[in-house]
mmCIF file of C-alpha atoms in Angstrom:
data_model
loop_
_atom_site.group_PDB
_atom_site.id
_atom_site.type_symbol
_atom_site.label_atom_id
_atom_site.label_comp_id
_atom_site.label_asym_id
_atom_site.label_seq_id
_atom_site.Cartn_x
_atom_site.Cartn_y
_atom_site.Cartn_z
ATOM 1 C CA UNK A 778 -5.896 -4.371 -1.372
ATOM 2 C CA UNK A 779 -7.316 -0.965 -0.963
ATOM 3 C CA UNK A 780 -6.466 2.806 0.168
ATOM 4 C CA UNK A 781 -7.530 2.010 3.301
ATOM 5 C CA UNK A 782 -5.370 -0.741 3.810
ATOM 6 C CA UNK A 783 -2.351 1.487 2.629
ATOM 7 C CA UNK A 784 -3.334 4.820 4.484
ATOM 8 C CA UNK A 785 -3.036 2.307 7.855
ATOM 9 C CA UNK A 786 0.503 0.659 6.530
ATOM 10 C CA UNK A 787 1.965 4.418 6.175
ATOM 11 C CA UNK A 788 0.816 5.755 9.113
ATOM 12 C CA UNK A 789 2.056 2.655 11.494
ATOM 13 C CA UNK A 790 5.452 3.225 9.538
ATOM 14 C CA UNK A 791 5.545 6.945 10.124
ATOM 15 C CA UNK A 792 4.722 5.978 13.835
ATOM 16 C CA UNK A 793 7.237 3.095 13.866
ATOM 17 C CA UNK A 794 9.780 5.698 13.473
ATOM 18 C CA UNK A 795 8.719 8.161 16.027
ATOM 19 C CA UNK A 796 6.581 10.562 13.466
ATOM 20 C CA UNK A 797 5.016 13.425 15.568
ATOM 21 C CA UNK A 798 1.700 15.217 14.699
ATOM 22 C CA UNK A 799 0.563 12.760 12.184
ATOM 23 C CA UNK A 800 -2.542 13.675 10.417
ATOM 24 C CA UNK A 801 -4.569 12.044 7.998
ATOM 25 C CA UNK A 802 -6.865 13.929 5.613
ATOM 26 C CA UNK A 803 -9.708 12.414 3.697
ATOM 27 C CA UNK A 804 -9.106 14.010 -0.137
ATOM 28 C CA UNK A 805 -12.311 12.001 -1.742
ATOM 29 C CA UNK A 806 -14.261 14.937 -3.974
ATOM 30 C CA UNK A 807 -11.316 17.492 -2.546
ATOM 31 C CA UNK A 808 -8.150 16.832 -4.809
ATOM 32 C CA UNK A 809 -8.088 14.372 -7.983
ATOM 33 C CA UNK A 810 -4.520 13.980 -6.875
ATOM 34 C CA UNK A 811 -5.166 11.382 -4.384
ATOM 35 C CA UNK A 812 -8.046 10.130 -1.733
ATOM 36 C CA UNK A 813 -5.620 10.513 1.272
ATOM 37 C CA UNK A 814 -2.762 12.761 2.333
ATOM 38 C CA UNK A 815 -0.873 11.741 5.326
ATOM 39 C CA UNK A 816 0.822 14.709 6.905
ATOM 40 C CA UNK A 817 3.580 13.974 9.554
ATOM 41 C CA UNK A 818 6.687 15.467 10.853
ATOM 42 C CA UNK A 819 10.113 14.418 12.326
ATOM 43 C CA UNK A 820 12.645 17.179 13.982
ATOM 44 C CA UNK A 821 16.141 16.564 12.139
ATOM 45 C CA UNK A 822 16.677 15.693 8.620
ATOM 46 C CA UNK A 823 17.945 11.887 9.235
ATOM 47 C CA UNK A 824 14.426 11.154 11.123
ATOM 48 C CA UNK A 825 12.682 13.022 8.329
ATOM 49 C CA UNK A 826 14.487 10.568 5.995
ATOM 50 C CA UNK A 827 13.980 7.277 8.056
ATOM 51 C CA UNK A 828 9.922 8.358 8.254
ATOM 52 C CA UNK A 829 9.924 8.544 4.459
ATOM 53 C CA UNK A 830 12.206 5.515 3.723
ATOM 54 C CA UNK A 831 10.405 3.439 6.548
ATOM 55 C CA UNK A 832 6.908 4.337 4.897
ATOM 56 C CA UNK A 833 8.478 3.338 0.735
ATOM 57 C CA UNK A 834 9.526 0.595 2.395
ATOM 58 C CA UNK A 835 6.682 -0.545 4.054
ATOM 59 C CA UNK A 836 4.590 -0.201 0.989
ATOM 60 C CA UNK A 837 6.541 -1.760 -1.279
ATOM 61 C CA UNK A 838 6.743 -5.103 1.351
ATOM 62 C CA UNK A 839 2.848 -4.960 1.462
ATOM 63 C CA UNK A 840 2.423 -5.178 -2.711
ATOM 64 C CA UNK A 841 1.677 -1.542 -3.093
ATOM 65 C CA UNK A 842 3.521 1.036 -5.993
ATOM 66 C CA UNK A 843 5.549 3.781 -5.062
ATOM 67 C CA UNK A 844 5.057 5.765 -7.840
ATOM 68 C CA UNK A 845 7.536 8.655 -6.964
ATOM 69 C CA UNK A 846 9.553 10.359 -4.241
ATOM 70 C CA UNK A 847 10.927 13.966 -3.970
ATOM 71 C CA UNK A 848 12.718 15.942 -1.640
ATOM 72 C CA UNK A 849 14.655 13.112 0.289
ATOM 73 C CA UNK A 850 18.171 14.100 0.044
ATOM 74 C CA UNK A 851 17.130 18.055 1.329
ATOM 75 C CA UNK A 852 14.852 16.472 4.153
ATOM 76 C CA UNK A 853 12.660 19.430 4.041
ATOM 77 C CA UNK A 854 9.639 17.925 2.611
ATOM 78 C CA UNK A 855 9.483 14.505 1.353
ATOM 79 C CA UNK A 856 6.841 13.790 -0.790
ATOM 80 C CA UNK A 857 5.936 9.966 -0.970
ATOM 81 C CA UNK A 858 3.105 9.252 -4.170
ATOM 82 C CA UNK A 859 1.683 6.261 -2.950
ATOM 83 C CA UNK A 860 -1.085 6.382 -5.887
ATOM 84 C CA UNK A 861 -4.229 6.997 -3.731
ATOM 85 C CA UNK A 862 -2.259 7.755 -0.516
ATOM 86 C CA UNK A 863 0.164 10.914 -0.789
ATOM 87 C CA UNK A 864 2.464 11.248 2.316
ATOM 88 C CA UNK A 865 4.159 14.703 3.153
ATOM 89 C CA UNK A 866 7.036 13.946 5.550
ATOM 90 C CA UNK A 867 8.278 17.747 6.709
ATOM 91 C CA UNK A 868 10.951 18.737 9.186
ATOM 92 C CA UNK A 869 9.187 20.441 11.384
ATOM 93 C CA UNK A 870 10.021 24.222 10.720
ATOM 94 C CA UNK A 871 8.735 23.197 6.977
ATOM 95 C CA UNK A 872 5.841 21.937 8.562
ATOM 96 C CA UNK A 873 5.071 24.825 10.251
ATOM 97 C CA UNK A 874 5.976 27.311 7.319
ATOM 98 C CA UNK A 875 3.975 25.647 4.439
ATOM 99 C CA UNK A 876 0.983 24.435 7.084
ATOM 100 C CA UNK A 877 -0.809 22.239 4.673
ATOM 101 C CA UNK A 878 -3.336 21.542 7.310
ATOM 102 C CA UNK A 879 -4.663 25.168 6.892
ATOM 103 C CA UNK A 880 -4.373 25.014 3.432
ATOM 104 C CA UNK A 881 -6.422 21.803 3.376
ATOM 105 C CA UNK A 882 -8.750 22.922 6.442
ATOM 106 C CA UNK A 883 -11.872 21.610 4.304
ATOM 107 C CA UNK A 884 -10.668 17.687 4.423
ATOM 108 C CA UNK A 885 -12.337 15.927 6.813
ATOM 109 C CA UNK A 886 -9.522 14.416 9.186
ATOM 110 C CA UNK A 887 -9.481 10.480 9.622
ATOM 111 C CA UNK A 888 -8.865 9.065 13.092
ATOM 112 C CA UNK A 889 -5.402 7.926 12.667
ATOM 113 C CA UNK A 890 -5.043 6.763 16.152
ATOM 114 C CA UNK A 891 -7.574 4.144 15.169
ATOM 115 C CA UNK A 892 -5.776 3.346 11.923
ATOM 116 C CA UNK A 893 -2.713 2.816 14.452
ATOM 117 C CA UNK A 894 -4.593 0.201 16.810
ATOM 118 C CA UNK A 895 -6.413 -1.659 14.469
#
């Protein structure tokens, strides 16, 4: 199994349960912290936790580690460590306020949509 493989299971379980905006960022020569960051938001704090707990979930079914995951009881911003894949799951005023998408604005974006139909 690869990254690959896993960036596709988390995003089709952030979409599964109705994830809006998701973005995928290609991290390779970026960060050392991971290859991929999925970036994805849901608009009250019990979708925000069914994203995050859909996507641990899914991984974990498919063989892969979830090495750690903060923030799920404020429902803010979870952070799922996938290993290679990191997965930012924000309510969407956090989304807006931290904007990792700016911050990151060098990654090159994957085509997630294509990750979702194939």
């Amino acid at each position: 199994m690869d990254n690959q493989e896993l960036l596709k299971i988390a995003v089709k379980a952030a979409d599964d349960k109705r994830a809006e905006d998701i973005l995928a960022l290609n991290m390779k020569g970026i960060s050392l912290v991971a290859d991929y960051f999925i970036i994805c938001h849901g608009n009250s704090d019990k979708q925000v936790q069914a994203i995050a707990r859909e996507i641990k979930e899914k991984a974990l079914e498919n063989g892969y580690d979830v090495k750690r995951m903060e923030g799920f009881d404020e429902a803010g911003w979870v952070l799922i460590d996938l290993g290679d894949v990191v997965a930012h799951v924000f309510h969407r005023d956090q989304r807006t306020y931290y904007n990792l998408e700016r911050l990151w604005g060098d990654a090159p974006k994957v085509d997630v949509l294509s990750e979702l139909n194939s």
